[in-house]
Protein backbone atom coordinates (compact mmCIF):
# COMPACT_ATOMS: atom_id res chain seq x y z
CA UNK A 1 0.00 0.00 0.00
CA UNK A 2 1.28 3.44 -0.90
CA UNK A 3 0.76 6.21 1.63
CA UNK A 4 0.46 9.74 0.28
CA UNK A 5 -0.18 13.04 2.08
CA UNK A 6 -3.86 13.57 2.93
CA UNK A 7 -4.10 16.54 0.58
CA UNK A 8 -2.74 14.70 -2.48
CA UNK A 9 -5.36 15.07 -5.23
CA UNK A 10 -7.40 11.89 -5.48
CA UNK A 11 -6.72 11.62 -9.21
CA UNK A 12 -3.02 11.11 -8.33
CA UNK A 13 -3.85 8.35 -5.86
CA UNK A 14 -6.04 6.06 -7.97
CA UNK A 15 -3.87 5.25 -11.00
CA UNK A 16 -2.58 1.94 -9.63
CA UNK A 17 -5.82 0.77 -8.01
CA UNK A 18 -8.64 -1.39 -9.36
CA UNK A 19 -11.47 0.52 -7.70
CA UNK A 20 -12.40 3.30 -5.30
CA UNK A 21 -14.14 2.52 -2.00
CA UNK A 22 -15.67 5.49 -0.19
CA UNK A 23 -15.96 4.34 3.41
CA UNK A 24 -18.23 5.24 6.28
CA UNK A 25 -17.56 7.82 8.93
CA UNK A 26 -19.48 10.23 11.14
CA UNK A 27 -20.48 13.75 10.40
CA UNK A 28 -22.06 16.28 8.12
CA UNK A 29 -21.01 15.52 4.54
CA UNK A 30 -21.45 19.12 3.42
CA UNK A 31 -18.39 20.25 5.42
CA UNK A 32 -16.13 17.86 3.50
CA UNK A 33 -15.90 20.10 0.44
CA UNK A 34 -12.30 19.12 -0.41
CA UNK A 35 -13.26 15.44 -0.47
CA UNK A 36 -16.42 16.16 -2.47
CA UNK A 37 -14.37 18.18 -4.98
CA UNK A 38 -11.82 15.35 -5.27
CA UNK A 39 -14.55 12.82 -6.01
CA UNK A 40 -16.16 15.22 -8.51
CA UNK A 41 -12.78 15.64 -10.27
CA UNK A 42 -12.45 11.85 -10.56
CA UNK A 43 -16.02 11.51 -11.87
CA UNK A 44 -15.48 14.31 -14.38
CA UNK A 45 -12.20 12.73 -15.49
CA UNK A 46 -13.90 9.37 -16.00
CA UNK A 47 -16.61 11.01 -18.09
CA UNK A 48 -14.22 12.96 -20.31
CA UNK A 49 -11.80 10.03 -20.65
CA UNK A 50 -8.80 11.69 -18.97
CA UNK A 51 -8.98 9.19 -16.09
CA UNK A 52 -9.36 5.45 -16.55
CA UNK A 53 -12.83 4.31 -15.50
CA UNK A 54 -12.79 2.50 -12.18
CA UNK A 55 -15.63 1.11 -10.09
CA UNK A 56 -16.71 3.28 -7.17
CA UNK A 57 -18.60 1.91 -4.15
CA UNK A 58 -19.66 4.19 -1.28
CA UNK A 59 -21.19 3.30 2.06
CA UNK A 60 -22.75 5.57 4.69
CA UNK A 61 -20.79 8.85 4.64
CA UNK A 62 -19.15 7.65 1.41
CA UNK A 63 -22.65 7.35 -0.11
CA UNK A 64 -23.43 10.92 0.91
CA UNK A 65 -20.13 12.30 -0.42
CA UNK A 66 -20.63 10.49 -3.73
CA UNK A 67 -24.17 11.87 -4.03
CA UNK A 68 -22.99 15.42 -3.35
CA UNK A 69 -20.15 15.04 -5.88
CA UNK A 70 -22.76 13.92 -8.43
CA UNK A 71 -24.79 17.08 -7.76
CA UNK A 72 -27.43 15.90 -5.29
CA UNK A 73 -28.17 17.66 -1.99
CA UNK A 74 -28.36 16.40 1.57
CA UNK A 75 -29.91 17.62 4.80
CA UNK A 76 -29.85 16.88 8.52
CA UNK A 77 -32.58 14.49 9.57
CA UNK A 78 -34.96 15.35 12.42
CA UNK A 79 -34.31 11.89 13.83
CA UNK A 80 -31.49 9.89 12.27
CA UNK A 81 -31.30 6.18 11.60
CA UNK A 82 -29.48 4.42 14.43
CA UNK A 83 -28.79 0.77 15.21
CA UNK A 84 -29.64 -2.57 13.64
CA UNK A 85 -32.90 -3.96 12.32
CA UNK A 86 -33.40 -1.10 9.85
CA UNK A 87 -35.47 -2.47 6.93
CA UNK A 88 -34.34 -1.32 3.49
CA UNK A 89 -35.97 -2.29 0.20
CA UNK A 90 -33.94 -3.03 -2.92
CA UNK A 91 -36.03 -1.22 -5.54
CA UNK A 92 -34.90 -3.52 -8.37
CA UNK A 93 -35.56 -6.90 -6.74
CA UNK A 94 -38.16 -5.93 -4.13
CA UNK A 95 -36.08 -7.79 -1.53
CA UNK A 96 -35.97 -6.34 1.98
CA UNK A 97 -32.59 -6.24 3.69
CA UNK A 98 -32.20 -5.89 7.43
CA UNK A 99 -29.45 -3.31 7.86
CA UNK A 100 -27.36 -1.54 10.46
CA UNK A 101 -27.25 2.26 10.30
CA UNK A 102 -25.78 5.20 12.16
CA UNK A 103 -26.37 8.51 10.43
CA UNK A 104 -28.09 11.83 10.96
CA UNK A 105 -27.90 13.18 7.39
CA UNK A 106 -29.68 11.95 4.29
CA UNK A 107 -29.43 12.54 0.55
CA UNK A 108 -32.56 14.17 -0.90
CA UNK A 109 -33.92 11.66 -3.41
CA UNK A 110 -35.65 14.45 -5.38
CA UNK A 111 -32.28 16.12 -6.07
CA UNK A 112 -30.62 13.17 -7.79
CA UNK A 113 -29.40 14.44 -11.17
CA UNK A 114 -30.31 12.87 -14.50
CA UNK A 115 -28.53 9.58 -14.97
CA UNK A 116 -28.46 8.82 -11.23
CA UNK A 117 -31.20 6.55 -9.91
CA UNK A 118 -32.36 5.40 -6.51
CA UNK A 119 -31.66 1.72 -5.81
CA UNK A 120 -32.70 1.32 -2.16
CA UNK A 121 -35.28 2.95 0.09
CA UNK A 122 -35.90 2.96 3.85
CA UNK A 123 -39.10 1.18 4.80
CA UNK A 124 -39.27 3.29 7.97
CA UNK A 125 -39.49 6.70 6.35
CA UNK A 126 -39.05 6.35 2.58
CA UNK A 127 -35.65 8.08 2.51
CA UNK A 128 -32.98 7.26 -0.03
CA UNK A 129 -30.77 4.32 0.99
CA UNK A 130 -28.87 3.65 -2.23
CA UNK A 131 -28.08 4.97 -5.70
CA UNK A 132 -26.32 4.07 -8.92
CA UNK A 133 -25.03 5.95 -11.93
CA UNK A 134 -26.69 4.58 -15.06
CA UNK A 135 -24.25 2.83 -17.38
CA UNK A 136 -21.28 3.33 -15.03
CA UNK A 137 -19.75 1.04 -12.37
CA UNK A 138 -20.68 3.52 -9.63
CA UNK A 139 -23.05 2.78 -6.75
CA UNK A 140 -23.53 3.39 -3.04
CA UNK A 141 -25.71 2.62 -0.04
CA UNK A 142 -26.52 4.68 3.04
CA UNK A 143 -26.33 1.77 5.46
CA UNK A 144 -23.48 -0.44 6.71
CA UNK A 145 -23.36 -3.60 4.58
CA UNK A 146 -20.20 -4.68 6.42
CA UNK A 147 -22.11 -4.89 9.73
CA UNK A 148 -24.17 -7.90 8.58
CA UNK A 149 -27.18 -7.52 10.88
CA UNK A 150 -29.17 -9.60 8.39
CA UNK A 151 -26.71 -11.56 8.87
CA UNK A 152 -25.73 -11.82 5.18
CA UNK A 153 -28.37 -9.65 3.54
CA UNK A 154 -25.95 -7.13 2.03
CA UNK A 155 -22.86 -9.18 1.17
CA UNK A 156 -23.86 -9.12 -2.50
CA UNK A 157 -22.83 -5.45 -2.61
CA UNK A 158 -19.19 -6.32 -1.92
CA UNK A 159 -19.37 -9.17 -4.44
CA UNK A 160 -20.72 -6.71 -7.03
CA UNK A 161 -17.86 -4.29 -6.34
CA UNK A 162 -15.23 -7.03 -6.71
CA UNK A 163 -16.84 -8.25 -9.96
CA UNK A 164 -16.75 -4.71 -11.33
CA UNK A 165 -13.06 -4.40 -10.44
CA UNK A 166 -12.33 -7.66 -12.24
CA UNK A 167 -14.24 -6.67 -15.39
CA UNK A 168 -12.05 -5.01 -18.01
Backbone as a printed PyTorch tensor [residue, N CA C, xyz], in Angstrom:
tensor([[[  0.8530,  -1.1710,   0.0000],
         [  0.0000,   0.0000,   0.0000],
         [  0.8990,   1.2330,   0.0000]],

        [[  0.5290,   2.1960,  -0.8160],
         [  1.2820,   3.4380,  -0.9040],
         [  0.5900,   4.5070,  -0.0780]],

        [[  1.3100,   5.1470,   0.8230],
         [  0.7600,   6.2150,   1.6310],
         [  1.1810,   7.5560,   1.0330]],

        [[  0.2140,   8.4180,   0.8190],
         [  0.4570,   9.7440,   0.2790],
         [ -0.0930,  10.7780,   1.2450]],

        [[  0.3830,  12.0010,   1.2110],
         [ -0.1770,  13.0370,   2.0830],
         [ -1.6890,  13.1690,   1.8930]],

        [[ -2.3950,  13.5000,   2.9590],
         [ -3.8560,  13.5720,   2.9300],
         [ -4.3690,  14.5170,   1.8680]],

        [[ -3.6120,  15.5560,   1.5330],
         [ -4.1000,  16.5440,   0.5790],
         [ -3.6600,  16.2700,  -0.8600]],

        [[ -3.0810,  15.0900,  -1.1110],
         [ -2.7400,  14.7050,  -2.4800],
         [ -4.0440,  14.5850,  -3.2640]],

        [[ -4.1260,  15.1960,  -4.4390],
         [ -5.3610,  15.0670,  -5.2270],
         [ -5.6970,  13.6000,  -5.4710]],

        [[ -6.9610,  13.2650,  -5.3340],
         [ -7.4030,  11.8860,  -5.4760],
         [ -7.0170,  11.3110,  -6.8350]],

        [[ -7.0600,  12.1280,  -7.8760],
         [ -6.7190,  11.6210,  -9.2060],
         [ -5.2890,  11.0830,  -9.2380]],

        [[ -4.3950,  11.5960,  -8.3920],
         [ -3.0180,  11.1120,  -8.3340],
         [ -2.8880,   9.8320,  -7.5000]],

        [[ -3.9090,   9.5140,  -6.7290],
         [ -3.8510,   8.3510,  -5.8550],
         [ -4.4340,   7.0880,  -6.4940]],

        [[ -5.2750,   7.2140,  -7.5030],
         [ -6.0380,   6.0630,  -7.9740],
         [ -5.4330,   5.3140,  -9.1490]],

        [[ -4.4000,   5.8320,  -9.7610],
         [ -3.8710,   5.2540, -10.9960],
         [ -3.5610,   3.7620, -10.8770]],

        [[ -2.9930,   3.3320,  -9.7700],
         [ -2.5770,   1.9400,  -9.6270],
         [ -3.5910,   1.0650,  -8.9010]],

        [[ -4.8160,   1.5230,  -8.7540],
         [ -5.8230,   0.7660,  -8.0120],
         [ -6.9420,   0.3020,  -8.9340]],

        [[ -7.5830,  -0.8020,  -8.5450],
         [ -8.6400,  -1.3890,  -9.3620],
         [-10.0030,  -0.7620,  -9.1250]],

        [[-10.1820,  -0.0820,  -8.0150],
         [-11.4660,   0.5230,  -7.6960],
         [-11.3080,   1.5390,  -6.5840]],

        [[-12.3880,   2.2590,  -6.3370],
         [-12.4000,   3.2950,  -5.2990],
         [-13.5160,   2.9490,  -4.3290]],

        [[-13.1640,   2.8160,  -3.0460],
         [-14.1380,   2.5250,  -1.9990],
         [-14.2410,   3.7450,  -1.1010]],

        [[-15.4260,   4.3170,  -1.0290],
         [-15.6740,   5.4890,  -0.1870],
         [-16.3100,   4.9870,   1.1090]],

        [[-15.5390,   4.9930,   2.1740],
         [-15.9570,   4.3440,   3.4110],
         [-16.8720,   5.2100,   4.2670]],

        [[-17.3460,   4.5900,   5.3240],
         [-18.2330,   5.2400,   6.2770],
         [-17.4410,   6.1460,   7.2090]],

        [[-18.1620,   6.9250,   7.9560],
         [-17.5570,   7.8210,   8.9310],
         [-18.6200,   8.7710,   9.4400]],

        [[-18.4500,   9.3460,  10.5850],
         [-19.4830,  10.2250,  11.1400],
         [-19.4210,  11.6240,  10.5510]],

        [[-20.5110,  12.3270,  10.6720],
         [-20.4810,  13.7470,  10.4010],
         [-21.3600,  14.2430,   9.2830]],

        [[-21.3110,  15.5420,   9.1210],
         [-22.0620,  16.2770,   8.1200],
         [-21.2660,  16.2480,   6.8160]],

        [[-21.7850,  15.6170,   5.7790],
         [-21.0100,  15.5160,   4.5450],
         [-20.7560,  16.8570,   3.8720]],

        [[-21.5900,  17.8400,   4.1140],
         [-21.4470,  19.1180,   3.4230],
         [-20.1950,  19.8920,   3.8460]],

        [[-19.6010,  19.5450,   4.9850],
         [-18.3900,  20.2500,   5.4200],
         [-17.1230,  19.6260,   4.8340]],

        [[-17.2710,  18.5730,   4.0780],
         [-16.1350,  17.8620,   3.4990],
         [-15.9390,  18.2760,   2.0420]],

        [[-15.9250,  19.5780,   1.8060],
         [-15.9030,  20.0990,   0.4410],
         [-14.6710,  19.6560,  -0.3470]],

        [[-13.4980,  19.5680,   0.2980],
         [-12.2980,  19.1210,  -0.4090],
         [-12.4800,  17.6950,  -0.9090]],

        [[-13.0170,  16.8350,  -0.0740],
         [-13.2600,  15.4430,  -0.4660],
         [-14.2990,  15.3720,  -1.5820]],

        [[-15.3760,  16.1310,  -1.4460],
         [-16.4180,  16.1580,  -2.4750],
         [-15.8290,  16.6290,  -3.8060]],

        [[-15.0050,  17.6720,  -3.7590],
         [-14.3750,  18.1850,  -4.9830],
         [-13.4340,  17.1530,  -5.6040]],

        [[-12.6960,  16.4080,  -4.7650],
         [-11.8190,  15.3550,  -5.2740],
         [-12.6240,  14.2770,  -5.9930]],

        [[-13.7150,  13.8550,  -5.3870],
         [-14.5510,  12.8190,  -6.0130],
         [-15.1520,  13.3560,  -7.3020]],

        [[-15.6030,  14.6080,  -7.2900],
         [-16.1560,  15.2190,  -8.5100],
         [-15.1060,  15.2660,  -9.6120]],

        [[-13.8560,  15.5970,  -9.2710],
         [-12.7830,  15.6390, -10.2720],
         [-12.5570,  14.2530, -10.8810]],

        [[-12.6050,  13.2160, -10.0480],
         [-12.4520,  11.8490, -10.5600],
         [-13.6260,  11.5020, -11.4730]],

        [[-14.8490,  11.7990, -11.0450],
         [-16.0250,  11.5140, -11.8660],
         [-15.9580,  12.2530, -13.1980]],

        [[-15.6020,  13.5250, -13.1520],
         [-15.4790,  14.3140, -14.3840],
         [-14.3980,  13.7310, -15.2930]],

        [[-13.2760,  13.3230, -14.7060],
         [-12.2000,  12.7300, -15.4880],
         [-12.6010,  11.4140, -16.1300]],

        [[-13.4080,  10.6190, -15.4230],
         [-13.9010,   9.3660, -16.0000],
         [-14.8460,   9.6420, -17.1660]],

        [[-15.6660,  10.6780, -17.0240],
         [-16.6130,  11.0100, -18.0870],
         [-15.9160,  11.5570, -19.3260]],

        [[-14.8770,  12.3750, -19.1310],
         [-14.2170,  12.9620, -20.3070],
         [-13.0750,  12.0950, -20.8350]],

        [[-12.8100,  10.9650, -20.1670],
         [-11.7960,  10.0340, -20.6530],
         [-10.3820,  10.3250, -20.2010]],

        [[-10.1610,  11.3690, -19.4150],
         [ -8.8030,  11.6940, -18.9740],
         [ -8.3470,  10.8100, -17.8150]],

        [[ -9.2870,  10.1220, -17.1750],
         [ -8.9820,   9.1900, -16.0930],
         [ -9.6050,   7.8470, -16.4650]],

        [[ -8.8370,   6.7870, -16.2820],
         [ -9.3570,   5.4480, -16.5520],
         [-10.5800,   5.1910, -15.6750]],

        [[-11.6230,   4.6120, -16.2710],
         [-12.8270,   4.3060, -15.5030],
         [-12.5360,   3.2110, -14.4940]],

        [[-12.9610,   3.4500, -13.2590],
         [-12.7920,   2.4960, -12.1790],
         [-14.0980,   2.4070, -11.4090]],

        [[-14.4280,   1.2290, -10.9060],
         [-15.6320,   1.1060, -10.0890],
         [-15.5210,   1.9550,  -8.8250]],

        [[-16.6370,   2.5150,  -8.4170],
         [-16.7130,   3.2780,  -7.1680],
         [-17.8660,   2.7060,  -6.3520]],

        [[-17.5920,   2.4230,  -5.0780],
         [-18.6010,   1.9130,  -4.1470],
         [-18.5080,   2.7460,  -2.8820]],

        [[-19.6140,   3.3870,  -2.4990],
         [-19.6610,   4.1870,  -1.2850],
         [-20.6340,   3.6250,  -0.2760]],

        [[-20.2620,   3.6900,   1.0020],
         [-21.1880,   3.2950,   2.0630],
         [-21.2900,   4.4230,   3.0850]],

        [[-22.4830,   4.6110,   3.6140],
         [-22.7540,   5.5680,   4.6860],
         [-22.2830,   6.9790,   4.3040]],

        [[-21.2890,   7.5150,   4.9880],
         [-20.7880,   8.8500,   4.6450],
         [-20.2460,   8.8600,   3.2120]],

        [[-19.6310,   7.7590,   2.7780],
         [-19.1510,   7.6500,   1.4060],
         [-20.2840,   7.7680,   0.3980]],

        [[-21.4460,   7.2240,   0.7290],
         [-22.6520,   7.3550,  -0.1090],
         [-23.0410,   8.8290,  -0.2200]],

        [[-23.0350,   9.5220,   0.9050],
         [-23.4300,  10.9250,   0.9140],
         [-22.4370,  11.7820,   0.1290]],

        [[-21.1530,  11.5390,   0.3020],
         [-20.1300,  12.2950,  -0.4190],
         [-20.2530,  12.0590,  -1.9200]],

        [[-20.4570,  10.8020,  -2.3150],
         [-20.6330,  10.4910,  -3.7350],
         [-21.8440,  11.2300,  -4.2910]],

        [[-22.9540,  11.1920,  -3.5740],
         [-24.1720,  11.8680,  -4.0340],
         [-23.9410,  13.3730,  -4.1960]],

        [[-23.2560,  13.9840,  -3.2470],
         [-22.9860,  15.4190,  -3.3480],
         [-22.0510,  15.7170,  -4.5180]],

        [[-21.0580,  14.8510,  -4.7470],
         [-20.1520,  15.0380,  -5.8790],
         [-20.8910,  14.9030,  -7.2100]],

        [[-21.9560,  14.0990,  -7.2240],
         [-22.7610,  13.9250,  -8.4280],
         [-23.7370,  15.0820,  -8.6490]],

        [[-23.9120,  15.9230,  -7.6260],
         [-24.7900,  17.0800,  -7.7630],
         [-26.0600,  17.0390,  -6.9440]],

        [[-26.2540,  15.9850,  -6.1500],
         [-27.4330,  15.9020,  -5.2850],
         [-27.2200,  16.7840,  -4.0470]],

        [[-28.2510,  16.8880,  -3.2330],
         [-28.1720,  17.6640,  -1.9930],
         [-28.5000,  16.7450,  -0.8190]],

        [[-28.0560,  17.1560,   0.3620],
         [-28.3610,  16.3980,   1.5740],
         [-28.8670,  17.3580,   2.6420]],

        [[-29.4670,  16.7950,   3.6750],
         [-29.9090,  17.6190,   4.7990],
         [-29.8470,  16.7970,   6.0860]],

        [[-29.8360,  17.5140,   7.2020],
         [-29.8480,  16.8760,   8.5170],
         [-31.2510,  16.3320,   8.7690]],

        [[-31.2970,  15.1180,   9.2620],
         [-32.5780,  14.4870,   9.5710],
         [-33.0740,  14.9550,  10.9400]],

        [[-34.3930,  15.0140,  11.1080],
         [-34.9630,  15.3460,  12.4180],
         [-34.5600,  14.2700,  13.4270]],

        [[-34.7450,  13.0340,  13.0300],
         [-34.3150,  11.8870,  13.8280],
         [-33.5510,  10.9880,  12.8700]],

        [[-32.2980,  10.7080,  13.1620],
         [-31.4860,   9.8870,  12.2680],
         [-31.8460,   8.4180,  12.3520]],

        [[-31.1570,   7.6330,  11.5650],
         [-31.3010,   6.1750,  11.5970],
         [-30.1620,   5.6270,  12.4380]],

        [[-30.4900,   4.9330,  13.5020],
         [-29.4760,   4.4230,  14.4250],
         [-29.7510,   2.9560,  14.7540]],

        [[-28.6960,   2.1500,  14.7640],
         [-28.7920,   0.7690,  15.2140],
         [-29.1360,  -0.2290,  14.1280]],

        [[-29.3080,  -1.4790,  14.5530],
         [-29.6420,  -2.5690,  13.6420],
         [-31.1280,  -2.6790,  13.4040]],

        [[-31.5020,  -3.6640,  12.6370],
         [-32.8980,  -3.9560,  12.3180],
         [-33.5890,  -2.8340,  11.5580]],

        [[-32.8390,  -2.1650,  10.6900],
         [-33.3980,  -1.1000,   9.8500],
         [-33.7750,  -1.7220,   8.5020]],

        [[-35.0780,  -1.8380,   8.1850],
         [-35.4670,  -2.4740,   6.9260],
         [-35.2770,  -1.5390,   5.7290]],

        [[-34.6110,  -2.0670,   4.7090],
         [-34.3360,  -1.3190,   3.4890],
         [-34.7730,  -2.1750,   2.3070]],

        [[-35.4820,  -1.5660,   1.3710],
         [-35.9680,  -2.2930,   0.1980],
         [-35.0760,  -2.0280,  -1.0020]],

        [[-34.6440,  -3.1180,  -1.6490],
         [-33.9360,  -3.0310,  -2.9230],
         [-35.0090,  -2.7720,  -3.9780]],

        [[-34.9620,  -1.6210,  -4.6190],
         [-36.0280,  -1.2170,  -5.5360],
         [-36.0430,  -2.0340,  -6.8250]],

        [[-34.9450,  -2.6980,  -7.1620],
         [-34.9020,  -3.5190,  -8.3680],
         [-35.5120,  -4.8940,  -8.1240]],

        [[-35.1250,  -5.5250,  -7.0050],
         [-35.5640,  -6.8950,  -6.7390],
         [-36.7990,  -6.9720,  -5.8450]],

        [[-37.0660,  -5.9030,  -5.0930],
         [-38.1580,  -5.9320,  -4.1310],
         [-37.7700,  -6.5950,  -2.8170]],

        [[-36.5530,  -7.1210,  -2.7380],
         [-36.0760,  -7.7920,  -1.5270],
         [-35.8670,  -6.7750,  -0.4160]],

        [[-36.1950,  -7.1810,   0.8090],
         [-35.9670,  -6.3380,   1.9760],
         [-34.7310,  -6.8400,   2.7070]],

        [[-33.8090,  -5.9300,   2.9530],
         [-32.5910,  -6.2430,   3.6850],
         [-32.7180,  -5.6570,   5.0900]],

        [[-32.2520,  -6.4020,   6.0630],
         [-32.2020,  -5.8880,   7.4260],
         [-30.8010,  -5.3100,   7.6070]],

        [[-30.7300,  -4.0130,   7.8830],
         [-29.4540,  -3.3110,   7.8640],
         [-29.1100,  -2.7000,   9.2190]],

        [[-27.8590,  -2.2910,   9.3180],
         [-27.3570,  -1.5380,  10.4570],
         [-27.0530,  -0.1280,   9.9630]],

        [[-27.4520,   0.8780,  10.7310],
         [-27.2520,   2.2590,  10.2970],
         [-26.8530,   3.1410,  11.4750]],

        [[-26.1670,   4.2300,  11.1420],
         [-25.7830,   5.2010,  12.1550],
         [-25.5070,   6.5260,  11.4530]],

        [[-26.5610,   7.2410,  11.1260],
         [-26.3710,   8.5120,  10.4300],
         [-27.4850,   9.4880,  10.7760]],

        [[-27.1400,  10.7640,  10.6730],
         [-28.0910,  11.8290,  10.9570],
         [-28.3260,  12.7430,   9.7660]],

        [[-27.7150,  12.4070,   8.6180],
         [-27.8980,  13.1800,   7.3870],
         [-28.3840,  12.2310,   6.3090]],

        [[-29.1150,  12.7700,   5.3610],
         [-29.6790,  11.9500,   4.2900],
         [-29.5970,  12.7110,   2.9740]],

        [[-29.4290,  11.9660,   1.8930],
         [-29.4270,  12.5440,   0.5540],
         [-30.8770,  12.7110,   0.1120]],

        [[-31.1990,  13.9030,  -0.4030],
         [-32.5600,  14.1720,  -0.8960],
         [-32.7730,  13.4500,  -2.2210]],

        [[-33.6640,  12.4600,  -2.2150],
         [-33.9190,  11.6620,  -3.4070],
         [-34.3510,  12.5370,  -4.5930]],

        [[-35.1200,  13.5870,  -4.3140],
         [-35.6450,  14.4520,  -5.3780],
         [-34.5510,  15.2570,  -6.0710]],

        [[-33.3560,  15.3230,  -5.4770],
         [-32.2800,  16.1230,  -6.0650],
         [-31.2810,  15.2930,  -6.8690]],

        [[-31.5280,  13.9940,  -6.9950],
         [-30.6190,  13.1710,  -7.7940],
         [-30.6230,  13.6920,  -9.2260]],

        [[-29.4530,  13.9190,  -9.8020],
         [-29.4000,  14.4450, -11.1680],
         [-29.7820,  13.3820, -12.1980]],

        [[-30.0230,  13.8030, -13.4180],
         [-30.3110,  12.8700, -14.5050],
         [-29.1770,  11.8700, -14.6090]],

        [[-29.5270,  10.6260, -14.8470],
         [-28.5300,   9.5780, -14.9690],
         [-28.1560,   8.9200, -13.6590]],

        [[-28.6890,   9.4200, -12.5490],
         [-28.4580,   8.8200, -11.2330],
         [-29.8140,   8.3650, -10.7050]],

        [[-29.9140,   7.0850, -10.3520],
         [-31.1980,   6.5500,  -9.9100],
         [-31.1170,   5.9600,  -8.5130]],

        [[-32.2420,   6.0040,  -7.8350],
         [-32.3560,   5.3960,  -6.5110],
         [-32.3840,   3.8790,  -6.6710]],

        [[-31.6760,   3.1810,  -5.7890],
         [-31.6580,   1.7210,  -5.8140],
         [-32.2480,   1.0980,  -4.5570]],

        [[-32.2230,   1.8320,  -3.4440],
         [-32.6970,   1.3150,  -2.1650],
         [-33.4580,   2.4200,  -1.4360]],

        [[-34.4380,   1.9930,  -0.6340],
         [-35.2790,   2.9510,   0.0930],
         [-35.5650,   2.4240,   1.4940]],

        [[-35.5660,   3.3220,   2.4720],
         [-35.9000,   2.9590,   3.8480],
         [-37.3860,   2.6350,   3.9450]],

        [[-37.6980,   1.5160,   4.5860],
         [-39.1040,   1.1830,   4.8050],
         [-39.6610,   1.8740,   6.0390]],

        [[-38.7990,   2.5100,   6.8320],
         [-39.2670,   3.2870,   7.9730],
         [-39.8240,   4.6300,   7.5290]],

        [[-39.0720,   5.3410,   6.6830],
         [-39.4940,   6.7040,   6.3550],
         [-39.3980,   7.0640,   4.8740]],

        [[-39.0920,   6.0930,   4.0090],
         [-39.0530,   6.3480,   2.5770],
         [-37.8420,   7.1250,   2.0840]],

        [[-36.8300,   7.3200,   2.9380],
         [-35.6520,   8.0800,   2.5120],
         [-34.7520,   7.2200,   1.6240]],

        [[-33.9110,   7.9060,   0.8790],
         [-32.9770,   7.2640,  -0.0340],
         [-31.9450,   6.4520,   0.7390]],

        [[-31.7500,   5.1970,   0.3380],
         [-30.7750,   4.3180,   0.9890],
         [-29.7340,   3.7930,   0.0080]],

        [[-29.8570,   4.1020,  -1.2740],
         [-28.8700,   3.6490,  -2.2350],
         [-29.0790,   4.3110,  -3.5810]],

        [[-27.9940,   4.3790,  -4.3690],
         [-28.0830,   4.9740,  -5.7030],
         [-27.0940,   4.3090,  -6.6330]],

        [[-27.2820,   4.5210,  -7.9260],
         [-26.3180,   4.0740,  -8.9210],
         [-26.2980,   5.0850, -10.0500]],

        [[-25.1710,   5.1110, -10.7550],
         [-25.0320,   5.9520, -11.9330],
         [-25.2920,   5.0540, -13.1340]],

        [[-26.2930,   5.3940, -13.9120],
         [-26.6910,   4.5810, -15.0560],
         [-25.5170,   4.3850, -16.0220]],

        [[-25.2780,   3.1350, -16.4060],
         [-24.2540,   2.8280, -17.3830],
         [-22.8250,   2.9490, -16.8980]],

        [[-22.6260,   3.1800, -15.6070],
         [-21.2830,   3.3350, -15.0330],
         [-21.1480,   2.3830, -13.8390]],

        [[-19.9470,   1.9420, -13.5230],
         [-19.7510,   1.0450, -12.3730],
         [-19.6630,   1.8180, -11.0560]],

        [[-20.6830,   2.6240, -10.7940],
         [-20.6780,   3.5210,  -9.6320],
         [-21.9840,   3.3290,  -8.8610]],

        [[-21.8620,   2.9750,  -7.5790],
         [-23.0520,   2.7770,  -6.7540],
         [-22.7100,   3.0100,  -5.2900]],

        [[-23.7470,   3.1680,  -4.4690],
         [-23.5260,   3.3910,  -3.0430],
         [-24.7800,   3.0530,  -2.2600]],

        [[-24.5920,   2.8350,  -0.9610],
         [-25.7110,   2.6200,  -0.0370],
         [-25.4850,   3.4390,   1.2250]],

        [[-26.5720,   3.8570,   1.8340],
         [-26.5210,   4.6810,   3.0400],
         [-26.1760,   3.8560,   4.2780]],

        [[-26.4910,   2.5960,   4.2610],
         [-26.3320,   1.7660,   5.4550],
         [-24.9490,   1.1070,   5.5020]],

        [[-24.7590,   0.2270,   6.4800],
         [-23.4780,  -0.4380,   6.7150],
         [-23.5590,  -1.9010,   6.2840]],

        [[-23.2710,  -2.2050,   5.0170],
         [-23.3590,  -3.6020,   4.5780],
         [-22.3050,  -4.4950,   5.2300]],

        [[-21.2520,  -3.8980,   5.7670],
         [-20.2020,  -4.6810,   6.4230],
         [-20.6140,  -5.1460,   7.8090]],

        [[-21.6920,  -4.5810,   8.3680],
         [-22.1050,  -4.8940,   9.7270],
         [-22.9060,  -6.1940,   9.7940]],

        [[-23.4820,  -6.6210,   8.7050],
         [-24.1750,  -7.9000,   8.5760],
         [-25.2440,  -8.1670,   9.6260]],

        [[-26.1400,  -7.2300,   9.9040],
         [-27.1760,  -7.5180,  10.8840],
         [-28.1890,  -8.5250,  10.3690]],

        [[-28.1720,  -8.7770,   9.0650],
         [-29.1710,  -9.5950,   8.3940],
         [-29.1740, -11.0810,   8.5180]],

        [[-28.1240, -11.8710,   8.6970],
         [-26.7110, -11.5640,   8.8700],
         [-25.9210, -11.4410,   7.5570]],

        [[-26.4850, -11.8870,   6.4320],
         [-25.7350, -11.8230,   5.1830],
         [-26.5030, -11.0740,   4.1020]],

        [[-27.4760, -10.2930,   4.4870],
         [-28.3730,  -9.6460,   3.5400],
         [-27.6560,  -8.7810,   2.5100]],

        [[-26.5720,  -8.1340,   2.8950],
         [-25.9490,  -7.1280,   2.0280],
         [-24.5850,  -7.5250,   1.4770]],

        [[-24.1740,  -8.7680,   1.6690],
         [-22.8590,  -9.1850,   1.1700],
         [-22.7520,  -9.0840,  -0.3470]],

        [[-23.8790,  -9.1930,  -1.0460],
         [-23.8570,  -9.1200,  -2.5040],
         [-23.2820,  -7.7930,  -2.9990]],

        [[-23.3700,  -6.7410,  -2.2000],
         [-22.8270,  -5.4460,  -2.6110],
         [-21.3070,  -5.5040,  -2.7440]],

        [[-20.6430,  -6.1700,  -1.8300],
         [-19.1920,  -6.3200,  -1.9170],
         [-18.8200,  -7.2280,  -3.0860]],

        [[-19.6140,  -8.2850,  -3.2930],
         [-19.3750,  -9.1690,  -4.4400],
         [-19.5180,  -8.4020,  -5.7460]],

        [[-20.5120,  -7.5370,  -5.8340],
         [-20.7190,  -6.7120,  -7.0330],
         [-19.5100,  -5.8080,  -7.2730]],

        [[-19.0050,  -5.1780,  -6.2140],
         [-17.8590,  -4.2880,  -6.3400],
         [-16.6300,  -5.0530,  -6.8400]],

        [[-16.3690,  -6.2270,  -6.2870],
         [-15.2310,  -7.0330,  -6.7090],
         [-15.3960,  -7.4530,  -8.1690]],

        [[-16.6030,  -7.8720,  -8.5510],
         [-16.8430,  -8.2510,  -9.9560],
         [-16.5780,  -7.0760, -10.8920]],

        [[-16.9910,  -5.8860, -10.5050],
         [-16.7460,  -4.7130, -11.3270],
         [-15.2590,  -4.4170, -11.4520]],

        [[-14.5080,  -4.6370, -10.3880],
         [-13.0610,  -4.3980, -10.4440],
         [-12.3660,  -5.4090, -11.3500]],

        [[-12.9280,  -6.6110, -11.4340],
         [-12.3250,  -7.6600, -12.2430],
         [-12.7380,  -7.5930, -13.7070]],

        [[-13.7530,  -6.7990, -14.0170],
         [-14.2420,  -6.6730, -15.3870],
         [-13.4350,  -5.6190, -16.1260]],

        [[-12.8490,  -6.0120, -17.2660],
         [-12.0480,  -5.0130, -18.0090],
         [-12.9060,  -3.9150, -18.6250]]])
